[in-house]
């Protein structure tokens, strides 16, 4: 395809009226056209991201790194599904999921805490399988909630859905903070909406969250080092 032909396609995007409709469920790729077509919905986005995958790839054999990737992403996806979330994208060593419904924030947070528990168990299984390995899996989950605008990007036979909205952007950024010892970060909007069982834990009903200021975006977030056994 020539430069002129590509530019013609790009010009057709700008200024063209959008066909938008309110969604009640997670759209599939075939539900949205490649043109200026979109679904809007209110959703909570979870990003689960392995820490230092570059170090894993550089410092260990490819098959070992692949096993770690597979174990982490399999576990995260299973937990997400268990809580009614829908896996919407993979990006290397991280996975994105969307939760809908009246308790979407609580279910997303429970999923995050259970992913943390599963990582603890995965490290034990890893050491049992490879007693001499120096590798320990670390990860961070970020969660935010907002209105979302879902469109399709790409070209015919090579396209995907793009999730436009604060929740998708901030959840991804929170998962990249990589603060060892605090593997779960949520925005204040999420914290205010979660049920008590996702805020307090243990025999003493202890607050599981520590309030912090996210200086990069001048906003309040909450982090946790708790896990949820299942």
Coordinates of N, CA and C in Angstrom, one line a residue:
X1 N 0.8 -1.2 0.0 CA 0.0 0.0 0.0 C 0.9 1.2 0.0
X2 N 0.5 2.2 -0.8 CA 1.4 3.4 -0.9 C 1.1 4.4 0.2
X3 N 2.0 5.4 0.4 CA 1.9 6.4 1.4 C 0.6 7.1 1.3
X4 N 0.2 7.5 0.1 CA -1.0 8.2 -0.2 C -2.2 7.4 0.2
X5 N -2.2 6.1 0.0 CA -3.3 5.3 0.3 C -3.5 5.2 1.9
X6 N -2.3 5.1 2.5 CA -2.3 5.0 4.0 C -2.8 6.3 4.6
X7 N -2.4 7.4 4.1 CA -2.8 8.7 4.6 C -4.3 8.9 4.3
X8 N -4.8 8.4 3.2 CA -6.2 8.5 3.0 C -7.0 7.8 4.0
X9 N -6.6 6.6 4.4 CA -7.2 5.9 5.5 C -7.2 6.6 6.8
X10 N -6.0 7.2 7.1 CA -5.9 8.0 8.4 C -6.8 9.2 8.4
X11 N -6.9 9.9 7.3 CA -7.8 11.1 7.2 C -9.2 10.7 7.4
X12 N -9.6 9.5 7.0 CA -11.0 9.0 7.1 C -11.4 8.8 8.6
X13 N -10.4 8.6 9.4 CA -10.6 8.4 10.9 C -11.0 9.8 11.5
X14 N -10.2 10.8 11.2 CA -10.4 12.1 11.9 C -11.7 12.8 11.5
X15 N -12.5 13.2 12.5 CA -13.7 14.0 12.2 C -14.9 13.1 11.8
X16 N -14.7 11.8 11.6 CA -15.8 11.0 11.3 C -16.7 10.7 12.5
X17 N -18.0 10.8 12.3 CA -18.9 10.6 13.5 C -18.8 9.2 14.1
X18 N -18.8 9.2 15.4 CA -18.6 7.9 16.1 C -20.0 7.3 16.3
X19 N -20.1 6.0 16.2 CA -21.3 5.2 16.5 C -21.0 4.6 17.8
X20 N -21.6 5.1 18.9 CA -21.3 4.5 20.3 C -22.6 4.0 20.9
X21 N -22.4 3.0 21.7 CA -23.6 2.4 22.4 C -23.1 1.9 23.7
X22 N -24.0 1.9 24.7 CA -23.7 1.5 26.0 C -23.7 -0.1 26.1
X23 N -22.6 -0.5 26.8 CA -22.4 -2.0 26.9 C -22.8 -2.5 28.2
X24 N -23.3 -3.7 28.3 CA -23.7 -4.4 29.5 C -22.8 -5.6 29.8
X25 N -21.9 -5.9 28.9 CA -21.0 -7.0 29.1 C -19.7 -6.7 28.3
X26 N -18.7 -7.5 28.6 CA -17.4 -7.3 27.9 C -17.6 -7.6 26.4
X27 N -17.3 -6.6 25.6 CA -17.4 -6.8 24.1 C -16.3 -7.8 23.6
X28 N -16.7 -8.5 22.6 CA -15.8 -9.3 21.8 C -15.3 -8.5 20.6
X29 N -14.2 -8.9 20.0 CA -13.6 -8.1 18.9 C -14.6 -8.0 17.8
X30 N -15.4 -9.1 17.5 CA -16.3 -9.1 16.4 C -17.6 -8.2 16.7
X31 N -17.7 -7.8 18.0 CA -18.9 -6.9 18.3 C -18.7 -5.5 17.9
X32 N -17.4 -5.1 17.6 CA -17.1 -3.7 17.2 C -16.5 -3.6 15.9
X33 N -16.9 -2.7 15.0 CA -16.4 -2.6 13.7 C -15.1 -1.8 13.7
X34 N -14.3 -1.9 12.6 CA -13.0 -1.3 12.5 C -13.1 0.2 12.4
X35 N -14.3 0.7 11.9 CA -14.4 2.2 11.7 C -14.6 2.8 13.1
X36 N -15.2 4.0 13.1 CA -15.4 4.8 14.3 C -16.6 4.2 15.1
X37 N -16.4 3.1 15.6 CA -17.5 2.3 16.3 C -17.0 2.0 17.7
X38 N -17.8 2.1 18.7 CA -17.3 1.9 20.1 C -18.4 1.5 21.0
X39 N -18.0 0.9 22.1 CA -18.9 0.5 23.2 C -18.4 1.2 24.4
X40 N -19.4 1.8 25.2 CA -19.0 2.5 26.4 C -19.6 1.7 27.6
X41 N -18.8 1.7 28.7 CA -19.3 1.0 29.9 C -18.5 1.4 31.1
X42 N -19.0 1.2 32.3 CA -18.3 1.5 33.5 C -17.7 0.2 34.0
X43 N -16.3 0.3 34.1 CA -15.6 -1.0 34.5 C -14.5 -0.7 35.4
X44 N -14.0 -1.8 36.1 CA -12.9 -1.8 36.9 C -11.8 -2.6 36.3
X45 N -10.6 -2.0 36.1 CA -9.5 -2.6 35.3 C -8.5 -3.1 36.3
X46 N -8.0 -4.3 36.1 CA -6.9 -4.9 36.9 C -5.8 -5.2 35.9
X47 N -4.6 -4.8 36.3 CA -3.4 -5.2 35.6 C -2.5 -6.0 36.6
X48 N -2.1 -7.2 36.2 CA -1.1 -8.0 36.9 C 0.2 -8.1 36.2
X49 N 1.3 -7.7 36.8 CA 2.6 -7.5 36.1 C 3.7 -8.1 36.8
X50 N 4.4 -9.0 36.2 CA 5.6 -9.6 36.8 C 6.7 -8.6 36.9
X51 N 7.4 -8.6 38.0 CA 8.5 -7.7 38.2 C 9.8 -8.2 37.6
X52 N 10.6 -7.3 37.0 CA 11.9 -7.6 36.5 C 11.9 -8.8 35.5
X53 N 11.1 -8.8 34.6 CA 11.1 -9.9 33.6 C 12.4 -9.8 32.7
X54 N 12.9 -8.6 32.6 CA 14.2 -8.4 31.9 C 15.3 -9.2 32.5
X55 N 15.4 -9.0 33.9 CA 16.4 -9.8 34.6 C 16.2 -11.3 34.5
X56 N 14.9 -11.7 34.5 CA 14.7 -13.1 34.3 C 15.2 -13.7 33.0
X57 N 14.9 -12.9 31.9 CA 15.3 -13.4 30.6 C 16.8 -13.3 30.4
X58 N 17.4 -12.3 31.0 CA 18.9 -12.2 30.9 C 19.6 -13.1 31.7
X59 N 19.1 -13.5 32.9 CA 19.9 -14.2 33.9 C 19.6 -15.7 33.9
X60 N 18.6 -16.2 33.2 CA 18.2 -17.6 33.3 C 17.9 -18.2 31.9
X61 N 17.9 -19.5 31.8 CA 17.7 -20.1 30.5 C 16.3 -19.8 30.0
X62 N 16.2 -19.8 28.6 CA 14.9 -19.4 28.0 C 13.7 -20.3 28.5
X63 N 14.0 -21.6 28.6 CA 12.9 -22.6 29.0 C 12.5 -22.3 30.4
X64 N 13.4 -21.9 31.3 CA 13.0 -21.6 32.7 C 12.2 -20.3 32.7
X65 N 12.6 -19.3 32.0 CA 11.9 -18.0 32.0 C 10.5 -18.3 31.4
X66 N 10.4 -19.1 30.4 CA 9.1 -19.4 29.8 C 8.2 -20.1 30.8
X67 N 8.7 -21.0 31.6 CA 7.9 -21.7 32.6 C 7.4 -20.7 33.7
X68 N 8.2 -19.8 34.1 CA 7.8 -18.8 35.0 C 6.7 -17.9 34.5
X69 N 6.9 -17.5 33.2 CA 5.8 -16.7 32.5 C 4.5 -17.5 32.5
X70 N 4.6 -18.7 32.1 CA 3.4 -19.5 32.0 C 2.7 -19.7 33.3
X71 N 3.5 -20.0 34.3 CA 2.9 -20.3 35.7 C 2.2 -19.0 36.2
X72 N 2.9 -17.9 36.1 CA 2.3 -16.7 36.6 C 1.1 -16.3 35.9
X73 N 1.1 -16.3 34.6 CA 0.0 -15.8 33.8 C -1.2 -16.8 33.9
X74 N -0.9 -18.1 33.9 CA -2.0 -19.1 34.1 C -2.7 -18.8 35.5
X75 N -1.9 -18.7 36.5 CA -2.5 -18.5 37.9 C -3.3 -17.2 37.9
X76 N -2.8 -16.1 37.4 CA -3.5 -14.9 37.4 C -4.8 -15.0 36.7
X77 N -4.8 -15.6 35.5 CA -6.0 -15.7 34.7 C -7.0 -16.6 35.4
X78 N -6.6 -17.7 36.0 CA -7.6 -18.5 36.7 C -8.2 -17.8 37.9
X79 N -7.5 -17.0 38.6 CA -8.0 -16.3 39.7 C -9.0 -15.2 39.2
X80 N -8.6 -14.5 38.2 CA -9.4 -13.4 37.6 C -10.8 -14.0 37.2
X81 N -10.7 -15.2 36.5 CA -12.0 -15.8 36.0 C -12.8 -16.3 37.2
X82 N -12.1 -16.8 38.3 CA -12.9 -17.2 39.5 C -13.7 -16.1 40.1
X83 N -13.3 -14.9 39.9 CA -14.0 -13.7 40.5 C -14.8 -13.0 39.5
X84 N -15.1 -13.6 38.3 CA -16.0 -13.0 37.4 C -15.3 -11.9 36.4
X85 N -14.0 -11.8 36.5 CA -13.3 -10.9 35.6 C -13.1 -11.5 34.3
X86 N -12.9 -10.6 33.3 CA -12.7 -11.1 31.9 C -11.3 -10.6 31.5
X87 N -10.5 -11.6 31.1 CA -9.1 -11.3 30.6 C -9.3 -10.6 29.2
X88 N -8.7 -9.4 29.1 CA -8.9 -8.7 27.8 C -7.7 -8.5 27.0
X89 N -6.5 -8.7 27.6 CA -5.3 -8.5 26.9 C -4.1 -9.0 27.6
X90 N -3.1 -9.5 26.8 CA -1.8 -9.9 27.4 C -0.7 -8.9 26.8
X91 N 0.2 -8.5 27.5 CA 1.3 -7.7 27.1 C 2.6 -8.2 27.6
X92 N 3.2 -9.2 27.0 CA 4.4 -9.8 27.5 C 4.2 -10.5 28.8
X93 N 4.7 -9.9 29.9 CA 4.7 -10.5 31.2 C 3.5 -10.0 32.0
X94 N 2.5 -9.4 31.5 CA 1.4 -8.9 32.2 C 0.1 -9.1 31.6
X95 N -1.0 -9.1 32.4 CA -2.3 -9.4 31.9 C -3.2 -8.3 32.3
X96 N -4.2 -7.9 31.5 CA -5.2 -7.0 31.8 C -6.5 -7.7 31.9
X97 N -7.4 -7.3 32.9 CA -8.7 -7.8 33.0 C -9.7 -6.7 33.3
X98 N -10.9 -6.9 33.0 CA -12.0 -6.0 33.3 C -13.1 -6.7 34.1
X99 N -13.6 -6.0 35.1 CA -14.7 -6.4 36.0 C -15.8 -5.5 35.8
X100 N -17.0 -6.1 35.7 CA -18.3 -5.3 35.6 C -19.2 -5.6 36.7
X101 N -20.3 -4.8 36.9 CA -21.3 -5.1 37.9 C -21.2 -4.3 39.1
X102 N -22.2 -4.5 40.0 CA -22.3 -3.7 41.2 C -21.2 -3.9 42.2
X103 N -20.5 -5.1 42.2 CA -19.4 -5.4 43.1 C -18.1 -5.5 42.4
X104 N -18.0 -4.9 41.3 CA -16.8 -5.0 40.5 C -15.5 -4.6 41.2
X105 N -15.5 -3.6 42.0 CA -14.3 -3.2 42.7 C -13.9 -4.2 43.8
X106 N -14.9 -4.7 44.5 CA -14.6 -5.7 45.6 C -14.1 -7.0 44.9
X107 N -14.7 -7.5 43.9 CA -14.2 -8.7 43.2 C -12.8 -8.5 42.6
X108 N -12.6 -7.4 42.1 CA -11.2 -7.1 41.5 C -10.2 -7.1 42.6
X109 N -10.5 -6.5 43.7 CA -9.5 -6.5 44.8 C -9.3 -7.9 45.4
X110 N -10.4 -8.6 45.6 CA -10.2 -10.0 46.1 C -9.3 -10.8 45.1
X111 N -9.5 -10.6 43.9 CA -8.7 -11.3 42.9 C -7.2 -10.9 43.0
X112 N -6.9 -9.6 43.2 CA -5.6 -9.2 43.4 C -4.9 -9.8 44.6
X113 N -5.6 -9.9 45.8 CA -5.1 -10.5 47.0 C -4.9 -12.0 46.8
X114 N -5.7 -12.6 46.1 CA -5.6 -14.1 45.8 C -4.4 -14.3 44.8
X115 N -4.2 -13.4 43.9 CA -3.0 -13.6 43.0 C -1.8 -13.5 43.8
X116 N -1.7 -12.6 44.8 CA -0.6 -12.5 45.7 C -0.4 -13.8 46.5
X117 N -1.4 -14.4 47.0 CA -1.3 -15.7 47.7 C -0.8 -16.7 46.7
X118 N -1.3 -16.8 45.5 CA -0.9 -17.8 44.5 C 0.6 -17.6 44.2
X119 N 1.1 -16.4 44.1 CA 2.5 -16.1 43.8 C 3.4 -16.7 45.0
X120 N 2.9 -16.6 46.2 CA 3.6 -17.2 47.3 C 3.7 -18.7 47.1
X121 N 2.6 -19.3 46.8 CA 2.6 -20.8 46.5 C 3.4 -21.2 45.3
X122 N 3.4 -20.3 44.3 CA 4.2 -20.6 43.1 C 5.7 -20.6 43.4
X123 N 6.1 -19.7 44.2 CA 7.5 -19.7 44.6 C 7.9 -20.9 45.4
X124 N 7.0 -21.4 46.2 CA 7.3 -22.7 46.9 C 7.4 -23.8 45.9
X125 N 6.5 -23.9 45.0 CA 6.5 -24.9 44.0 C 7.8 -24.8 43.1
X126 N 8.2 -23.6 42.8 CA 9.4 -23.3 42.0 C 10.6 -23.9 42.7
X127 N 10.7 -23.6 44.0 CA 11.9 -24.0 44.8 C 11.9 -25.5 45.0
X128 N 10.7 -26.1 45.0 CA 10.6 -27.6 45.1 C 11.1 -28.2 43.8
X129 N 10.7 -27.6 42.7 CA 11.1 -28.2 41.4 C 12.6 -27.9 41.1
X130 N 13.1 -26.7 41.5 CA 14.5 -26.3 41.2 C 15.1 -25.8 42.5
X131 N 15.6 -26.7 43.3 CA 16.1 -26.4 44.7 C 17.3 -25.4 44.6
X132 N 18.0 -25.4 43.6 CA 19.2 -24.6 43.5 C 19.0 -23.2 42.9
X133 N 17.8 -22.9 42.4 CA 17.6 -21.7 41.7 C 17.7 -20.5 42.6
X134 N 18.2 -19.4 42.1 CA 18.2 -18.1 42.9 C 17.0 -17.2 42.6
X135 N 16.2 -17.7 41.7 CA 15.1 -16.8 41.3 C 13.9 -16.9 42.2
X136 N 13.3 -15.7 42.5 CA 12.1 -15.6 43.2 C 11.1 -14.7 42.4
X137 N 9.9 -15.1 42.2 CA 8.9 -14.4 41.5 C 8.3 -13.3 42.3
X138 N 8.3 -12.1 41.8 CA 7.7 -10.9 42.4 C 6.7 -10.3 41.4
X139 N 5.7 -9.6 41.8 CA 4.7 -9.0 40.9 C 4.0 -7.9 41.6
X140 N 3.3 -7.1 40.8 CA 2.4 -6.1 41.3 C 1.1 -6.0 40.5
X141 N 0.0 -5.9 41.3 CA -1.3 -5.7 40.7 C -1.8 -4.3 40.9
X142 N -2.2 -3.6 39.8 CA -2.8 -2.3 39.9 C -4.3 -2.3 39.5
X143 N -5.1 -1.5 40.2 CA -6.5 -1.5 40.0 C -7.1 -0.1 40.0
X144 N -7.9 0.2 39.0 CA -8.6 1.5 39.0 C -10.0 1.3 38.4
X145 N -10.9 2.2 38.6 CA -12.2 2.1 38.0 C -12.6 3.4 37.4
X146 N -13.3 3.4 36.3 CA -13.8 4.6 35.5 C -14.7 4.2 34.4
X147 N -15.2 5.1 33.7 CA -15.9 4.9 32.4 C -14.9 4.5 31.4
X148 N -15.3 3.6 30.5 CA -14.3 3.1 29.5 C -15.0 3.2 28.1
X149 N -14.1 3.5 27.1 CA -14.5 3.7 25.7 C -13.8 2.6 24.9
X150 N -14.5 1.6 24.4 CA -13.8 0.5 23.8 C -14.0 0.5 22.3
X151 N -12.9 0.6 21.6 CA -12.9 0.7 20.1 C -11.9 -0.4 19.6
X152 N -12.0 -0.6 18.3 CA -11.1 -1.6 17.6 C -10.1 -0.9 16.8
X153 N -8.8 -1.3 17.0 CA -7.7 -0.7 16.3 C -7.0 -1.7 15.4
X154 N -6.2 -1.2 14.5 CA -5.5 -2.1 13.6 C -6.1 -2.1 12.2
X155 N -5.9 -3.2 11.5 CA -6.4 -3.4 10.1 C -7.1 -4.7 10.0
X156 N -7.7 -5.0 8.9 CA -8.4 -6.2 8.7 C -7.4 -7.4 8.9
X157 N -7.9 -8.4 9.7 CA -7.2 -9.6 10.0 C -5.9 -9.4 10.9
X158 N -5.8 -8.2 11.4 CA -4.7 -7.9 12.4 C -5.2 -6.7 13.2
X159 N -6.0 -7.0 14.2 CA -6.6 -5.9 15.0 C -6.9 -6.4 16.4
X160 N -7.2 -5.5 17.3 CA -7.5 -5.8 18.7 C -8.4 -4.7 19.2
X161 N -9.0 -4.9 20.4 CA -9.7 -3.9 21.1 C -8.8 -3.0 21.9
X162 N -9.1 -1.7 21.9 CA -8.3 -0.7 22.8 C -9.3 -0.2 23.8
X163 N -8.8 -0.2 25.1 CA -9.7 0.2 26.2 C -9.2 1.6 26.6
X164 N -10.0 2.6 26.2 CA -9.6 4.0 26.5 C -10.4 4.5 27.7
X165 N -9.6 5.0 28.7 CA -10.2 5.5 29.9 C -9.1 5.5 31.0
X166 N -9.4 6.3 32.0 CA -8.4 6.4 33.1 C -8.1 5.1 33.8
X167 N -9.1 4.2 34.0 CA -8.9 3.0 34.7 C -7.8 2.1 34.0
X168 N -7.9 2.0 32.7 CA -7.0 1.2 31.9 C -5.6 1.8 32.1
X169 N -5.5 3.1 32.0 CA -4.1 3.7 32.0 C -3.5 3.7 33.4
X170 N -4.3 4.0 34.4 CA -3.8 4.1 35.8 C -3.5 2.7 36.4
X171 N -4.4 1.7 36.1 CA -4.1 0.4 36.5 C -2.8 -0.2 36.0
X172 N -2.5 0.1 34.7 CA -1.3 -0.3 34.1 C -0.1 0.4 34.8
X173 N -0.2 1.7 35.1 CA 0.9 2.4 35.7 C 1.1 2.0 37.1
X174 N 0.0 1.7 37.9 CA 0.2 1.2 39.2 C 0.9 -0.1 39.3
X175 N 0.6 -1.0 38.3 CA 1.2 -2.3 38.3 C 2.7 -2.2 38.0
X176 N 3.1 -1.1 37.4 CA 4.5 -0.9 37.1 C 5.3 -0.3 38.2
X177 N 4.7 0.0 39.3 CA 5.4 0.7 40.4 C 6.4 -0.3 41.0
X178 N 6.0 -1.6 41.0 CA 7.0 -2.6 41.4 C 7.6 -2.4 42.8
X179 N 6.8 -2.0 43.8 CA 7.3 -1.8 45.1 C 7.4 -3.2 45.8
X180 N 8.6 -3.7 46.0 CA 8.7 -5.0 46.6 C 8.2 -4.9 48.1
X181 N 7.3 -5.9 48.4 CA 6.7 -5.9 49.8 C 5.3 -5.4 49.8
X182 N 4.9 -4.7 48.7 CA 3.5 -4.2 48.6 C 3.0 -4.5 47.1
X183 N 2.5 -5.7 46.9 CA 2.2 -6.2 45.6 C 0.8 -5.8 45.1
X184 N 0.1 -5.0 45.9 CA -1.2 -4.6 45.4 C -1.4 -3.1 45.6
X185 N -1.8 -2.4 44.5 CA -2.1 -1.0 44.6 C -3.5 -0.7 44.0
X186 N -4.3 0.1 44.7 CA -5.6 0.5 44.2 C -5.7 2.0 44.3
X187 N -6.5 2.6 43.4 CA -6.8 4.0 43.6 C -7.8 4.3 44.7
X188 N -7.9 5.5 45.1 CA -8.8 5.9 46.2 C -10.3 5.7 45.8
X189 N -10.6 5.9 44.5 CA -11.9 5.6 44.0 C -12.3 4.1 44.2
X190 N -11.4 3.2 44.0 CA -11.6 1.8 44.2 C -11.8 1.5 45.7
X191 N -10.9 2.1 46.5 CA -10.9 1.9 48.0 C -12.2 2.3 48.6
X192 N -12.8 3.4 48.1 CA -14.0 3.9 48.7 C -15.2 3.0 48.4
X193 N -15.1 2.2 47.4 CA -16.2 1.4 46.9 C -16.2 -0.1 47.3
X194 N -15.0 -0.6 47.8 CA -14.9 -2.0 48.2 C -15.6 -2.3 49.5
X195 N -16.1 -3.5 49.6 CA -16.8 -3.9 50.8 C -15.8 -4.2 51.9
X196 N -16.4 -4.3 53.2 CA -15.5 -4.4 54.3 C -14.6 -5.6 54.3
X197 N -15.1 -6.7 53.7 CA -14.2 -7.9 53.7 C -13.0 -7.7 52.8
X198 N -13.0 -6.8 52.0 CA -11.8 -6.5 51.1 C -11.0 -5.4 51.7
X199 N -11.5 -4.8 52.8 CA -10.7 -3.7 53.5 C -10.0 -4.2 54.7
X200 N -10.7 -5.1 55.5 CA -10.2 -5.5 56.8 C -10.0 -7.0 56.8
X201 N -8.9 -7.4 57.5 CA -8.6 -8.9 57.5 C -8.0 -9.3 58.8
X202 N -7.9 -10.6 59.0 CA -7.3 -11.2 60.2 C -8.3 -11.3 61.3
X203 N -7.9 -11.9 62.4 CA -8.7 -12.1 63.6 C -9.1 -10.7 64.2
X204 N -8.2 -9.8 64.1 CA -8.4 -8.5 64.7 C -9.1 -7.5 63.8
X205 N -9.5 -7.9 62.6 CA -10.2 -7.0 61.7 C -9.3 -5.8 61.4
X206 N -8.1 -6.1 61.0 CA -7.1 -5.1 60.7 C -7.3 -4.5 59.3
X207 N -7.1 -3.2 59.2 CA -7.1 -2.5 57.9 C -5.9 -3.1 57.1
X208 N -6.3 -3.6 55.9 CA -5.2 -4.2 55.1 C -4.5 -3.3 54.2
X209 N -4.9 -2.0 54.2 CA -4.4 -1.0 53.2 C -3.7 0.1 53.9
X210 N -2.6 0.6 53.2 CA -1.8 1.7 53.7 C -2.0 2.9 52.7
X211 N -2.5 4.0 53.2 CA -2.7 5.2 52.3 C -1.4 5.8 51.9
X212 N -1.3 6.1 50.6 CA -0.1 6.8 50.1 C -0.5 7.9 49.1
X213 N 0.5 8.8 48.8 CA 0.3 9.8 47.8 C 1.1 9.3 46.6
X214 N 0.4 9.2 45.4 CA 1.1 8.9 44.2 C 1.5 10.2 43.6
X215 N 2.8 10.6 43.8 CA 3.3 11.9 43.5 C 3.2 12.2 42.0
X216 N 3.4 11.1 41.2 CA 3.5 11.3 39.7 C 2.1 11.8 39.2
X217 N 1.1 11.5 39.9 CA -0.3 12.0 39.4 C -1.0 12.8 40.5
X218 N -0.3 13.1 41.6 CA -0.9 13.9 42.7 C -2.3 13.4 43.1
X219 N -2.3 12.1 43.4 CA -3.6 11.5 43.9 C -3.3 10.5 44.9
X220 N -4.3 10.2 45.7 CA -4.3 9.2 46.8 C -4.4 7.8 46.2
X221 N -3.6 6.9 46.7 CA -3.7 5.5 46.4 C -3.6 4.7 47.7
X222 N -3.8 3.4 47.6 CA -3.7 2.5 48.8 C -3.0 1.3 48.3
X223 N -2.0 0.8 49.2 CA -1.3 -0.3 48.9 C -1.4 -1.4 50.0
X224 N -1.2 -2.6 49.6 CA -1.4 -3.7 50.6 C -0.3 -4.8 50.4
X225 N 0.1 -5.4 51.5 CA 1.0 -6.6 51.4 C 0.3 -7.8 51.9
X226 N -1.1 -7.7 52.0 CA -1.9 -8.9 52.5 C -2.1 -9.8 51.3
X227 N -2.5 -11.1 51.7 CA -2.9 -12.0 50.7 C -4.2 -12.7 51.2
X228 N -4.9 -13.3 50.2 CA -6.2 -13.9 50.5 C -6.1 -15.4 50.2
X229 N -6.1 -16.2 51.2 CA -5.9 -17.7 51.0 C -7.2 -18.3 50.4
X230 N -7.0 -19.2 49.5 CA -8.1 -19.9 48.9 C -7.7 -21.3 48.5

